[in-house]
CSV table of C-alpha atoms in Angstrom, one decimal:
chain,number,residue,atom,x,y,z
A,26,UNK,CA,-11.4,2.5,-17.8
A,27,UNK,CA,-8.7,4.1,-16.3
A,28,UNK,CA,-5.9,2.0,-13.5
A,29,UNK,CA,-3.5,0.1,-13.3
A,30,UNK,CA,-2.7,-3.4,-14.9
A,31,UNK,CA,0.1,-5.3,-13.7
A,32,UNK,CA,0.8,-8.9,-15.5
A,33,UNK,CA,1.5,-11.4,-15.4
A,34,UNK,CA,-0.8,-12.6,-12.4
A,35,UNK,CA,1.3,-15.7,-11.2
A,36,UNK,CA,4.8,-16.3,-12.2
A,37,UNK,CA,6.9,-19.1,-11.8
A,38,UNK,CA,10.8,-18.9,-12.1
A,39,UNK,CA,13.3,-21.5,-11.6
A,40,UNK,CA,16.2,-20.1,-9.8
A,41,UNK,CA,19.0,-18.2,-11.1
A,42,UNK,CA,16.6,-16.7,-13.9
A,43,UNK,CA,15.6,-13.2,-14.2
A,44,UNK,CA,12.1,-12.1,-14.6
A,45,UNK,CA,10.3,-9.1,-15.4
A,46,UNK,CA,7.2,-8.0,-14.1
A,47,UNK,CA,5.0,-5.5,-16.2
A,48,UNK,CA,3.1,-2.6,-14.6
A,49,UNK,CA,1.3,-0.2,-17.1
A,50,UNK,CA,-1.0,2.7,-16.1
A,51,UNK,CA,-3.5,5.2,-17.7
A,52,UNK,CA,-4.3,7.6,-15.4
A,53,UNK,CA,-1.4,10.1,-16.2
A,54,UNK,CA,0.3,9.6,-12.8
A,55,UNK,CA,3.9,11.4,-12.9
A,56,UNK,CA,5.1,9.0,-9.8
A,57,UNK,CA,5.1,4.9,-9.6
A,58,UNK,CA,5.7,2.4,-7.3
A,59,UNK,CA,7.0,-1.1,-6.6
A,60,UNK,CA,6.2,-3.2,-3.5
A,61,UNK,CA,6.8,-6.1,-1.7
A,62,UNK,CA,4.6,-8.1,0.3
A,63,UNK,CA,5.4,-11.3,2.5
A,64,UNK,CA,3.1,-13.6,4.4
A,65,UNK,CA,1.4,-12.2,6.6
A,66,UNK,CA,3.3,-8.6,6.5
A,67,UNK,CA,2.8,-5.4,5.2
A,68,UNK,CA,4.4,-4.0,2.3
A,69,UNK,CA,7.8,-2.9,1.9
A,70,UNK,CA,8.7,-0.6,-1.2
A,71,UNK,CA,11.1,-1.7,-3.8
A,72,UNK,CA,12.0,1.4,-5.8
A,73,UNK,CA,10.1,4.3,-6.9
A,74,UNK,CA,10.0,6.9,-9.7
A,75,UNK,CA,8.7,10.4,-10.0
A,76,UNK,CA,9.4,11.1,-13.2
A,77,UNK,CA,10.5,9.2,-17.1
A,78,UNK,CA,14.2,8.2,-16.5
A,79,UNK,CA,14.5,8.7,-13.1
A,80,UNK,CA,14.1,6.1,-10.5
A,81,UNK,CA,15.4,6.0,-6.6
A,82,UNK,CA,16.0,2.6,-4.4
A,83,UNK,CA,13.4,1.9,-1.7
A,84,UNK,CA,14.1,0.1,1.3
A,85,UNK,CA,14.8,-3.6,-0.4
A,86,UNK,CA,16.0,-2.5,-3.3
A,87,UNK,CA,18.9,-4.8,-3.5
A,88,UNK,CA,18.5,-7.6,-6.1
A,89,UNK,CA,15.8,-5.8,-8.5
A,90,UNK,CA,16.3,-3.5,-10.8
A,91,UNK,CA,13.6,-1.0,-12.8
A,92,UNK,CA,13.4,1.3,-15.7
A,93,UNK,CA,11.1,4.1,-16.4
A,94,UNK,CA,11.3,5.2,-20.4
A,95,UNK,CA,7.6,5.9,-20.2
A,96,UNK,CA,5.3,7.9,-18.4
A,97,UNK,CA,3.2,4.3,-18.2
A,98,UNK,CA,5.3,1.6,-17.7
A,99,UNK,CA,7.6,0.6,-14.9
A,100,UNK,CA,8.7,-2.7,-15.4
A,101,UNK,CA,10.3,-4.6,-12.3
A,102,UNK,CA,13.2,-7.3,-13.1
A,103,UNK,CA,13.9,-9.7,-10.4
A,104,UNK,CA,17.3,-10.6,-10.7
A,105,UNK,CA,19.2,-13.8,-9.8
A,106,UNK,CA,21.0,-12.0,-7.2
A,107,UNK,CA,17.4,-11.6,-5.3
A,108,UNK,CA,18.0,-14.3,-2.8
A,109,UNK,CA,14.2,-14.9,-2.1
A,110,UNK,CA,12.1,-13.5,-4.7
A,111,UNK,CA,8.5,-15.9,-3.5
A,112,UNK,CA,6.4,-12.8,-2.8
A,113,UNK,CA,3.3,-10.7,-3.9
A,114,UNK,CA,4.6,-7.5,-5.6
A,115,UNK,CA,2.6,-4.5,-6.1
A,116,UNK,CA,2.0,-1.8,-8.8
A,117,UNK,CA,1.1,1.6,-7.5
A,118,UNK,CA,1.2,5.4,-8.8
A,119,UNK,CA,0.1,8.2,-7.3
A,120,UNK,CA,-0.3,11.8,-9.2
A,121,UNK,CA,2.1,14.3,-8.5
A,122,UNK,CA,6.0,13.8,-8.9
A,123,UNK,CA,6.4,16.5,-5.5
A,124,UNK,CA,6.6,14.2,-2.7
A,125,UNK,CA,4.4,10.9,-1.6
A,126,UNK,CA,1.6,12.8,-0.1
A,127,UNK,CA,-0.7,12.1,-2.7
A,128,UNK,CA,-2.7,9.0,-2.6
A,129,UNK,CA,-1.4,5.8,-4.0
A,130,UNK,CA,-3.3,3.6,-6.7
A,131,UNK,CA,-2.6,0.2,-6.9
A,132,UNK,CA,-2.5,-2.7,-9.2
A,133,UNK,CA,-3.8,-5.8,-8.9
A,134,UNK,CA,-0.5,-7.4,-8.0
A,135,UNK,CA,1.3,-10.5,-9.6
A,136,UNK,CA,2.6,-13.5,-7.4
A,137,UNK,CA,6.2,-14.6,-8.2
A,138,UNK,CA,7.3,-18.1,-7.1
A,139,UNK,CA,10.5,-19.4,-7.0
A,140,UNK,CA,10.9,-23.3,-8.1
C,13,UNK,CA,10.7,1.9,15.2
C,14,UNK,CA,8.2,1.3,13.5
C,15,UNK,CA,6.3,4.6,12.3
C,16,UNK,CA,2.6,2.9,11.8
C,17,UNK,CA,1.5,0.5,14.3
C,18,UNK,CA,-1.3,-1.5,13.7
C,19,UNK,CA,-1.1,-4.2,17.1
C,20,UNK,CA,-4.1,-6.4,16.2
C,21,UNK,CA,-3.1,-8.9,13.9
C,22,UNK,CA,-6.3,-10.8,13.2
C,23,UNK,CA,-9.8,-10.2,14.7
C,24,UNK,CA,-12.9,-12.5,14.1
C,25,UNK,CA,-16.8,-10.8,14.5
C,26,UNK,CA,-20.1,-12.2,13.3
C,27,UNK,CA,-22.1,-10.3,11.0
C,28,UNK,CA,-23.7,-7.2,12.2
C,29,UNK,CA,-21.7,-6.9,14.8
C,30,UNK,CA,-19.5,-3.3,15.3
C,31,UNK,CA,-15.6,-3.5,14.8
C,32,UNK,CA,-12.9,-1.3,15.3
C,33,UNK,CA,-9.4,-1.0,13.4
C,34,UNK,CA,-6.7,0.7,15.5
C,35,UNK,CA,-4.0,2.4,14.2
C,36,UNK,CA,-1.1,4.1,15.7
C,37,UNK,CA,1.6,6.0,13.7
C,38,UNK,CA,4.6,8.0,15.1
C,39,UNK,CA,5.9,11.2,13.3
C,40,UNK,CA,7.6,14.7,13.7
C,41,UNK,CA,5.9,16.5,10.6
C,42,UNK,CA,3.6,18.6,11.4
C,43,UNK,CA,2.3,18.3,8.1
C,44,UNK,CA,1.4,14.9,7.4
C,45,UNK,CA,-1.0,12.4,5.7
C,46,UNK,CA,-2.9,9.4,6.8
C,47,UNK,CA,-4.6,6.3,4.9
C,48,UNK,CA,-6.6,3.3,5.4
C,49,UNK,CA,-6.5,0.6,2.5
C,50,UNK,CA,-8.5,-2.6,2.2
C,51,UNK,CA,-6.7,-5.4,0.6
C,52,UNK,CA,-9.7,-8.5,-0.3
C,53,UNK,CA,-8.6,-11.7,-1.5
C,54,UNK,CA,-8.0,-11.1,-4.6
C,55,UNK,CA,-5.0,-9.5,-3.1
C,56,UNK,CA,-5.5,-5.6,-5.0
C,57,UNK,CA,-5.0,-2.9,-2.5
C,58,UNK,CA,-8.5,-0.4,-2.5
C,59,UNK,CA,-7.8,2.9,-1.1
C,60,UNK,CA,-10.7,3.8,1.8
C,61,UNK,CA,-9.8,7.5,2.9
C,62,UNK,CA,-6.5,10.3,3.1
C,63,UNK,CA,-6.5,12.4,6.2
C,64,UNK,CA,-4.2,15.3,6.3
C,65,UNK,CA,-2.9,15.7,9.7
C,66,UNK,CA,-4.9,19.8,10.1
C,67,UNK,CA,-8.7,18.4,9.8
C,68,UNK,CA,-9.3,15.8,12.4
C,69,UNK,CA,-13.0,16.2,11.8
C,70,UNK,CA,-14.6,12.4,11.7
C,71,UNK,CA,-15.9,10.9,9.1
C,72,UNK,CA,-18.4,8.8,8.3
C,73,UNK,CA,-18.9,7.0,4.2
C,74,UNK,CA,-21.9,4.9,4.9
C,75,UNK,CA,-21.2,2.1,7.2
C,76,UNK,CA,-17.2,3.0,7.6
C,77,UNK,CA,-16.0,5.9,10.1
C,78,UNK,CA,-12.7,7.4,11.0
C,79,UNK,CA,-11.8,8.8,14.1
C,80,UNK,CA,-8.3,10.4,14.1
C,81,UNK,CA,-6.7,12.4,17.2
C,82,UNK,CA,-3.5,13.9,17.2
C,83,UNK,CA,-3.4,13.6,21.0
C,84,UNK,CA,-2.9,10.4,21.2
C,85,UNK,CA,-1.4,9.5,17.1
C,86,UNK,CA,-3.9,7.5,16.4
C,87,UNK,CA,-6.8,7.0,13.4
C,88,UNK,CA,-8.8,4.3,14.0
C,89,UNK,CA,-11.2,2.8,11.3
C,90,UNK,CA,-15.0,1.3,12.4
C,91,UNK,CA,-17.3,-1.1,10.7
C,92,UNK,CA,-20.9,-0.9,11.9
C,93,UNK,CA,-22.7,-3.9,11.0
C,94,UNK,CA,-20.5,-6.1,9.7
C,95,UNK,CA,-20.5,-7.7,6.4
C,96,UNK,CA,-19.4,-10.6,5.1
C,97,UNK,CA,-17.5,-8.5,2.3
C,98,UNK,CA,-15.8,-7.0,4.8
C,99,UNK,CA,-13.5,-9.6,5.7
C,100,UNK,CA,-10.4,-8.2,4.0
C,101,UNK,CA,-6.8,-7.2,5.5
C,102,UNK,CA,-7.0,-3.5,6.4
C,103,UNK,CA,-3.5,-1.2,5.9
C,104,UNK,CA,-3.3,2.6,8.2
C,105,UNK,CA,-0.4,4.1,6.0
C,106,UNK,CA,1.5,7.5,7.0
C,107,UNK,CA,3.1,9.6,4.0
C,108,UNK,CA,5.0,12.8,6.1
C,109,UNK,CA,5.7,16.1,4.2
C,110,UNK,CA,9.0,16.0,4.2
C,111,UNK,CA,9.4,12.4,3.0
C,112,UNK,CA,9.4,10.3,0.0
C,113,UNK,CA,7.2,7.0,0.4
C,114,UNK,CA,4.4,5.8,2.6
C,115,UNK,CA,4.8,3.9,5.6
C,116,UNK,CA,2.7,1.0,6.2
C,117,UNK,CA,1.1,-0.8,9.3
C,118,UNK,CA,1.9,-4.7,8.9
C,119,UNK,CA,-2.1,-5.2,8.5
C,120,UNK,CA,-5.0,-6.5,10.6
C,121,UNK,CA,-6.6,-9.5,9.3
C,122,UNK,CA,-10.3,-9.2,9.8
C,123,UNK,CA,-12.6,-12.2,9.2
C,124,UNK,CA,-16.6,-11.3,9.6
C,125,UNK,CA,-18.5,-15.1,10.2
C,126,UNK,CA,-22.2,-14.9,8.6
């Protein structure tokens, strides 16, 4: 089947660790996503790519970092400097690298908790 | 300012009953592109419908309807006879033309009681 698999589904870090969050997709998308989602808000995007080895800072970008070596992957780190990392984050690509017009796919999310 | 506005936070309906999503979004494209996303528990985001901002012809998939008018910037989403499934939190997202990522509405919460 074809989508998008993000893992793991919870994670628990203690603080001042880094993490890395997985997001892998089949569909052949050229663009992917990362949100952020808090309690009761709507999402708020992280970074974004549009193309292998080429990524550009989203609204809250500050604290994360990303990489895009493959068409499929775009892993999310959460860094230390991330002052409060407890959130759902999101997985999405959509088809075309041209612009965000095109409809966004998303994962099934993983829930990061800070101990 | 906030480009989609989705003012109702939570709404509660019994089953069968009719219900009606508002969305409100705010942009200077003329060229743009509208979206309506169900997120269940489970906490995946299902994509439910992309409107571009030239064919604001209703539609209707089974027991879901859109109704977008430019007049008044806004693309509200009805459920006709409730389900239980239905309780979710629905997301109205704008992408613009000339932009680089979606804007979303900060979600209405609906709960359907059976």
């Amino acid at each position: 089947d074809g989508g998008i698999t993000q893992s793991p589904k919870y994670l628990f870090r203690k603080e001042g660790q880094n993490v890395t969050l997985s997001c892998e997709q089949n569909l052949n998308h050229d663009a992917m996503y990362w949100y952020r989602q808090d309690p009761g808000q709507g999402l708020r995007l992280i970074y974004y790519s549009q193309i292998v080895n080429d990524f550009q800072k989203g609204d809250i970008a500050e604290g994360y970092s990303v990489s895009r070596e493959k068409k499929e992957s775009f892993p999310l780190t959460v860094t230390s400097a991330q002052k409060n990392p407890t959130a759902f984050y999101l997985c999405a690509s959509s088809l075309s690298r041209t612009g965000s017009t095109d409809t966004q796919y998303f994962g099934p999310g993983t829930r990061l908790t800070v101990l | 300012a906030q480009k989609v506005t989705q003012a109702q936070t939570e709404i509660s309906v019994v089953e069968k009953e009719d219900v009606t999503l508002d969305c409100v979004y705010e942009t200077r494209d003329t060229t743009y592109y509208l979206f309506w996303y169900k997120q269940p528990p489970s906490g995946e985001l299902v994509f439910l419908i992309r409107r571009n901002s030239f064919d604001e012809q209703n539609e209707i998939s089974g027991r879901y309807s859109w109704n977008f008018q430019k007049s008044t910037s806004s693309f509200n989403f009805t459920i006709t006879a409730s389900q239980v499934v239905d309780s979710a939190v629905y997301f109205c997202a704008l992408s613009e033309n000339t932009g680089n990522q979606f804007y979303f509405g900060t979600g209405t919460s609906l709960t359907v009681i059976p």
